[in-house]
CSV table of C-alpha atoms in Angstrom, one decimal:
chain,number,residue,atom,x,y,z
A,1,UNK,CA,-9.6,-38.9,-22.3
A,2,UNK,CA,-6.4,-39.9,-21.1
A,3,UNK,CA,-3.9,-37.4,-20.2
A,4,UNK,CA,-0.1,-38.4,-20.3
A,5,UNK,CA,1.1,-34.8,-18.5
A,6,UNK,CA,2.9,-35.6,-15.4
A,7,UNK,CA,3.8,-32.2,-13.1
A,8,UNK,CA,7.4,-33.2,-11.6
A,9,UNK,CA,8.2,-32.4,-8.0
A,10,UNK,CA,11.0,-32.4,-6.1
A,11,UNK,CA,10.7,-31.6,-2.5
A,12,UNK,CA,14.4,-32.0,-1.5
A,13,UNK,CA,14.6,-33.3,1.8
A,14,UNK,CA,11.3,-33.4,4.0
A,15,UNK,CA,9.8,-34.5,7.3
A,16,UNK,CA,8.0,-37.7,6.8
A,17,UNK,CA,4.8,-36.6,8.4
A,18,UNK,CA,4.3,-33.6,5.6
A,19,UNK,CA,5.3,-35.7,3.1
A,20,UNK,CA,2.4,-37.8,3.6
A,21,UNK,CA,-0.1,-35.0,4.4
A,22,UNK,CA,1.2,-33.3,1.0
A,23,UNK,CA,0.9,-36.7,-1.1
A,24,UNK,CA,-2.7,-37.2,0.9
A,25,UNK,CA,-3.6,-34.0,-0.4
A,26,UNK,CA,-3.1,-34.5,-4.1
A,27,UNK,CA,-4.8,-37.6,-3.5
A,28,UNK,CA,-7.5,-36.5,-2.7
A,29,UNK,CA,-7.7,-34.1,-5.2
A,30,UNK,CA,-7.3,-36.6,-8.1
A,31,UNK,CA,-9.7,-38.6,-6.9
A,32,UNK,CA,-12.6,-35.6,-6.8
A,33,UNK,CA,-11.2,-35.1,-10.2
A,34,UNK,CA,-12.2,-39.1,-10.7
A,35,UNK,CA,-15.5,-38.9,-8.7
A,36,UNK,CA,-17.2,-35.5,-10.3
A,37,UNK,CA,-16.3,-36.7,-13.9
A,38,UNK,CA,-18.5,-40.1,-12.9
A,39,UNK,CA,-21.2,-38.1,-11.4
A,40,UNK,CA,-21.2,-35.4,-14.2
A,41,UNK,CA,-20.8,-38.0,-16.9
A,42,UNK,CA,-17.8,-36.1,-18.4
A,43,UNK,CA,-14.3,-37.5,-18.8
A,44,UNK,CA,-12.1,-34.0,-18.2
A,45,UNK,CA,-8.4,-35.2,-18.1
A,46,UNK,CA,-7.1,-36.0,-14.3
A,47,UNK,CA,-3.7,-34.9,-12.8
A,48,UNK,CA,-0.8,-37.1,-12.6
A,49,UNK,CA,2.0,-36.3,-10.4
A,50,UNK,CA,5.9,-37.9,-9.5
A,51,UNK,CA,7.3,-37.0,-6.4
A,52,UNK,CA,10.5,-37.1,-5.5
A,53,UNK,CA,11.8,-36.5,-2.4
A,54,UNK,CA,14.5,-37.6,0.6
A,55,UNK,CA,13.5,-38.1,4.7
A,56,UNK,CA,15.2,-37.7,7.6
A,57,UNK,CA,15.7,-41.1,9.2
A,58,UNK,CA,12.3,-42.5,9.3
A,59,UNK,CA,11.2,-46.1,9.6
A,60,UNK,CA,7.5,-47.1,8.2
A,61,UNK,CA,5.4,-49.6,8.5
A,62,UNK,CA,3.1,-50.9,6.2
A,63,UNK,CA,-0.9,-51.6,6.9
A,64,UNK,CA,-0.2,-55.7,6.7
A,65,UNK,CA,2.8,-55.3,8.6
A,66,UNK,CA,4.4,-56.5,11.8
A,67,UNK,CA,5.1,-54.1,14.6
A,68,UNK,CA,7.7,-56.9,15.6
A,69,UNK,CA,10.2,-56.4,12.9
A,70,UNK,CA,11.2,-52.8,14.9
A,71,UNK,CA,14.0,-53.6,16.9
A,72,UNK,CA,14.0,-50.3,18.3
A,73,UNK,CA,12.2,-49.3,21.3
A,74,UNK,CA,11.3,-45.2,21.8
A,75,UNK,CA,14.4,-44.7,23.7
A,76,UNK,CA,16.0,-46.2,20.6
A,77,UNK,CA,14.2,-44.5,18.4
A,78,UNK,CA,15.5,-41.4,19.9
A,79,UNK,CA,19.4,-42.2,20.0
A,80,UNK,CA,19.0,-42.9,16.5
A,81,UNK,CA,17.3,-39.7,15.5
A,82,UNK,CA,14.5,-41.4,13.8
A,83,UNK,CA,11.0,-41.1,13.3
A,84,UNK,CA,8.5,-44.3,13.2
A,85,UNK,CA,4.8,-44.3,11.8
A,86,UNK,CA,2.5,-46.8,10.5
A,87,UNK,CA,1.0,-45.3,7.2
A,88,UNK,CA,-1.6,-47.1,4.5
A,89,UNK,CA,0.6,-48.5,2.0
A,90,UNK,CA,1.3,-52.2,1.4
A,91,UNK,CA,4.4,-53.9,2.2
A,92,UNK,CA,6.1,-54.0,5.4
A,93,UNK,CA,8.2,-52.3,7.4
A,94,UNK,CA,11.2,-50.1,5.5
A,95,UNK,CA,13.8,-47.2,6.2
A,96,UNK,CA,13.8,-43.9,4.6
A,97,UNK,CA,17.0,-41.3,5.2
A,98,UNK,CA,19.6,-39.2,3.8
A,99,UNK,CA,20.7,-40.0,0.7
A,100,UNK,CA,17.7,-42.4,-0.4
A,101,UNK,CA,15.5,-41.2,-3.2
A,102,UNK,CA,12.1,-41.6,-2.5
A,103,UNK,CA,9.6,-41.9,-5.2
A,104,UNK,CA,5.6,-40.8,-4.6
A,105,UNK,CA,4.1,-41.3,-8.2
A,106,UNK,CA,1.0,-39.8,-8.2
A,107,UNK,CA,-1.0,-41.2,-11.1
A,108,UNK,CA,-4.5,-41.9,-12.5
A,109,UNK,CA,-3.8,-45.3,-14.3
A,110,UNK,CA,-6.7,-44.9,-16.5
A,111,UNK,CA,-4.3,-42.1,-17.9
A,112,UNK,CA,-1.7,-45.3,-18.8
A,113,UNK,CA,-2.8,-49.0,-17.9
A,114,UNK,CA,-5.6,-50.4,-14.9
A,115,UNK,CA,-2.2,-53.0,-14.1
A,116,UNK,CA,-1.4,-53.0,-10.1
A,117,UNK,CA,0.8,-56.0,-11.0
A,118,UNK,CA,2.5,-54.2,-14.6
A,119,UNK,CA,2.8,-50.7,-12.7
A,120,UNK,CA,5.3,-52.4,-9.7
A,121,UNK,CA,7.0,-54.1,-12.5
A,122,UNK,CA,6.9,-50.9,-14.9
A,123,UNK,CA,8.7,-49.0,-11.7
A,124,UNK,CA,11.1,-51.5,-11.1
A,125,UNK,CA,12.2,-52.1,-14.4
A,126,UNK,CA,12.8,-48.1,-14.1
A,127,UNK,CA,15.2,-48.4,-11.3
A,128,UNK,CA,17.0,-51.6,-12.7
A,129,UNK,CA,17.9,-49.6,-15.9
A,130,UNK,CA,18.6,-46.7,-14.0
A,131,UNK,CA,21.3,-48.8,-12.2
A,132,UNK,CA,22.5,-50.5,-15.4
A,133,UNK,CA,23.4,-47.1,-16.4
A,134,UNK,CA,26.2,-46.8,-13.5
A,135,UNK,CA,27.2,-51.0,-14.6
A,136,UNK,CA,25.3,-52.6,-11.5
A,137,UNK,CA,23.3,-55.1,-13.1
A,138,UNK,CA,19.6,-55.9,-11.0
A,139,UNK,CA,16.7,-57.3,-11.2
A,140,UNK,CA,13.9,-59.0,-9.6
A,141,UNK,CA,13.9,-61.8,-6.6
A,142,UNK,CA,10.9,-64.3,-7.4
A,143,UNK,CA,7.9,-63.7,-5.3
A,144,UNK,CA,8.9,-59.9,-3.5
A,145,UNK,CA,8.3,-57.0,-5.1
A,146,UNK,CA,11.4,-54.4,-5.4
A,147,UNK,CA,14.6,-54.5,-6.6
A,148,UNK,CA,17.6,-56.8,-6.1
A,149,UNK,CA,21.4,-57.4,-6.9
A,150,UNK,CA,22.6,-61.2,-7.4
A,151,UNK,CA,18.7,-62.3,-6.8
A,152,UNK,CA,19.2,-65.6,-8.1
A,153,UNK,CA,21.8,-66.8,-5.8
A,154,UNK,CA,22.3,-66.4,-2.0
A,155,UNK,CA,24.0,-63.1,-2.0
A,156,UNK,CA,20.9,-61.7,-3.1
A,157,UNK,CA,20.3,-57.9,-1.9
A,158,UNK,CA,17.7,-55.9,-1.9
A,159,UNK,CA,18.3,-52.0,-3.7
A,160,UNK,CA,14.6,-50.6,-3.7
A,161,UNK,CA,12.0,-51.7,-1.8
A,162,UNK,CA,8.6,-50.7,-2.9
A,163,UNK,CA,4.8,-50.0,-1.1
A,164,UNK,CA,2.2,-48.3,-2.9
A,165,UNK,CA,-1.6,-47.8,-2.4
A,166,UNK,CA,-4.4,-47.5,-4.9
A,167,UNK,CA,-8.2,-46.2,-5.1
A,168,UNK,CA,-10.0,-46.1,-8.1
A,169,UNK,CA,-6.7,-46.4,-10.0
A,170,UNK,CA,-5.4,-44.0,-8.3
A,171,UNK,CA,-1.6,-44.4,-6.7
A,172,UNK,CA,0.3,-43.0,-4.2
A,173,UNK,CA,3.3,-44.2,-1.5
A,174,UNK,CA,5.9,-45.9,-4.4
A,175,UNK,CA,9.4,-46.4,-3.9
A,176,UNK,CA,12.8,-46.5,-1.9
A,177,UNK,CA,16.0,-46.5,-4.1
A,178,UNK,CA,19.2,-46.7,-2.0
A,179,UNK,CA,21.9,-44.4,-3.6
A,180,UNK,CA,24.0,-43.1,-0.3
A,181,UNK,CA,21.9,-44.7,2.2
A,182,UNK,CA,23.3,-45.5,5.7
A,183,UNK,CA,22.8,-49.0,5.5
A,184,UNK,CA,23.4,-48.7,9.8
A,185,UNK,CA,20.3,-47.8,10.1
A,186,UNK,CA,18.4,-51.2,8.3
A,187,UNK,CA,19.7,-53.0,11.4
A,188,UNK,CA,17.0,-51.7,13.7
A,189,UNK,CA,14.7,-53.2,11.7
A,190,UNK,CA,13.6,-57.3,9.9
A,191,UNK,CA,13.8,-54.6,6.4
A,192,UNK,CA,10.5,-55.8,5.0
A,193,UNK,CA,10.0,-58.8,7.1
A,194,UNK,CA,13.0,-60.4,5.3
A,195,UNK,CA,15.1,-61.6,7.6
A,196,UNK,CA,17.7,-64.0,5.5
A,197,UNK,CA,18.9,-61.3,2.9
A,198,UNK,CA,21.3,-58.2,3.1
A,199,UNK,CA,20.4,-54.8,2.3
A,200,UNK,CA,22.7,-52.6,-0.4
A,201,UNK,CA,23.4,-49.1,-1.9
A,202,UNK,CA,24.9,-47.7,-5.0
A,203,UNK,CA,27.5,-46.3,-2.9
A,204,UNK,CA,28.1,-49.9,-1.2
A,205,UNK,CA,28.3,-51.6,-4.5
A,206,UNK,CA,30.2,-49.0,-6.5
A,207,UNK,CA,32.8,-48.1,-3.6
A,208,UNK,CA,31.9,-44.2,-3.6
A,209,UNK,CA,29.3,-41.5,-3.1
A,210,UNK,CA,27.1,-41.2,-5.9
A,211,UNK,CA,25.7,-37.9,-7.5
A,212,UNK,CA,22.3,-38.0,-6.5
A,213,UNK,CA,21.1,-35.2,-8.5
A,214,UNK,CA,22.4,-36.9,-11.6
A,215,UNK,CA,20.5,-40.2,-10.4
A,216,UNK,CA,17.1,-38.5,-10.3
A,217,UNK,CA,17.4,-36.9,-14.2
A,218,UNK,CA,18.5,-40.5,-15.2
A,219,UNK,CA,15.3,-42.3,-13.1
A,220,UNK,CA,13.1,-39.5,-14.3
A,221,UNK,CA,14.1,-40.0,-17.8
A,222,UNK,CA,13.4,-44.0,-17.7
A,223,UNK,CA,10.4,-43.5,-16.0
A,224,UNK,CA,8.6,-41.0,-18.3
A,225,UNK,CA,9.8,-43.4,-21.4
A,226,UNK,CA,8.1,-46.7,-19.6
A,227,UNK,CA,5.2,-45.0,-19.0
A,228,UNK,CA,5.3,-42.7,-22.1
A,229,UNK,CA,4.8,-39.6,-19.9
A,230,UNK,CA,4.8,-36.2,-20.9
A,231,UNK,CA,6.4,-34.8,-18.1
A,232,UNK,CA,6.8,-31.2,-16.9
């Protein structure tokens, strides 16, 4: 039986390390959902969760990624006030801070669609409406996953970066959407292992601070339509 309730969560601004002991957590718990309907033959709808949530400066690096594309030693680390971990999501290495909203969808896909490849683009297309609805037209740069400005010329600039992990259908990690990001803090690092493109914000590309609050009620709104979610 597929269940289209998602529980909404905002955790405000959070240290990295609980973040991901939190999201490992409900995780888990999904997937015993998964693994005692499969031994008990039953099909008792799973949980779905969406995270959101901000980080103090933090830069993460992805299971396939190179520990090179830190420019930062720990002495650097530490004049910038940041945090660095390598964690199990794809992708490379990223930034998450202040004024960033990070995304953790928790979801069972066998609640929506068994699609690794539709679910990045289902997230994405999220984010690039959410962004149409402040006039910033975006989309998507051929072969990289995330979300650009002007991807089809050389100004091209990445928005939202995106990482996720999956078991059994199960997600977690998701996305980085840039909304009053210090963009600073992207030059202590090869952001993604892309070293020939620029890095942008809302507040860059709009020429002020952006409501975040009002950002998240828009991004929740597209995402529960995309993936016809019932959330609560």
């Amino acid at each position: 039986m597929q269940n289209k309730k998602v529980t909404f969560i905002d955790w405000g601004l959070l240290d990295y390390q609980e973040a991901w002991d939190k999201q490992e957590e409900i995780f888990a718990k999904v997937l015993a959902e998964k693994h005692d309907n499969r031994i008990n033959n039953t099909n008792n709808p799973t949980d779905n969760f969406l995270i959101f949530t901000e980080h103090p400066h933090v830069y993460t690096l992805g299971k396939s990624g190179h520990l090179e594309y830190l420019l930062l030693d720990e002495e650097g680390l530490k004049e910038k006030e940041a945090t660095f971990y390598k964690i199990n999501r794809g992708g490379d290495i990223t930034y998450h801070g202040p004024g960033q909203i990070v995304g953790y969808p928790i979801l069972d896909l066998d609640n929506f669609f068994t699609d690794i490849h539709l679910y990045l683009r289902t997230l994405e297309e999220a984010i690039i409406l959410t962004l149409a609805d402040y006039g910033i037209q975006a989309g998507r740069y051929p072969g990289y996953t995330g979300v650009w400005l002007d991807p089809d010329n050389d100004k091209a600039r990445k928005i939202c970066a995106m990482g996720v992990r999956a078991s059994r259908w199960v997600t977690m990690h998701g996305f980085a959407f840039n909304v009053n990001a210090d963009l600073a803090y992207f030059g202590n690092i090869v952001p993604c292992g892309i070293d020939d493109k620029d890095v942008t914000s809302m507040e860059r590309e709009l020429g002020h601070k952006v409501d975040v609050e009002e950002v998240k009620i828009k991004l929740k709104n597209h995402l529960a339509e995309l993936f016809k979610m019932e959330l609560n």
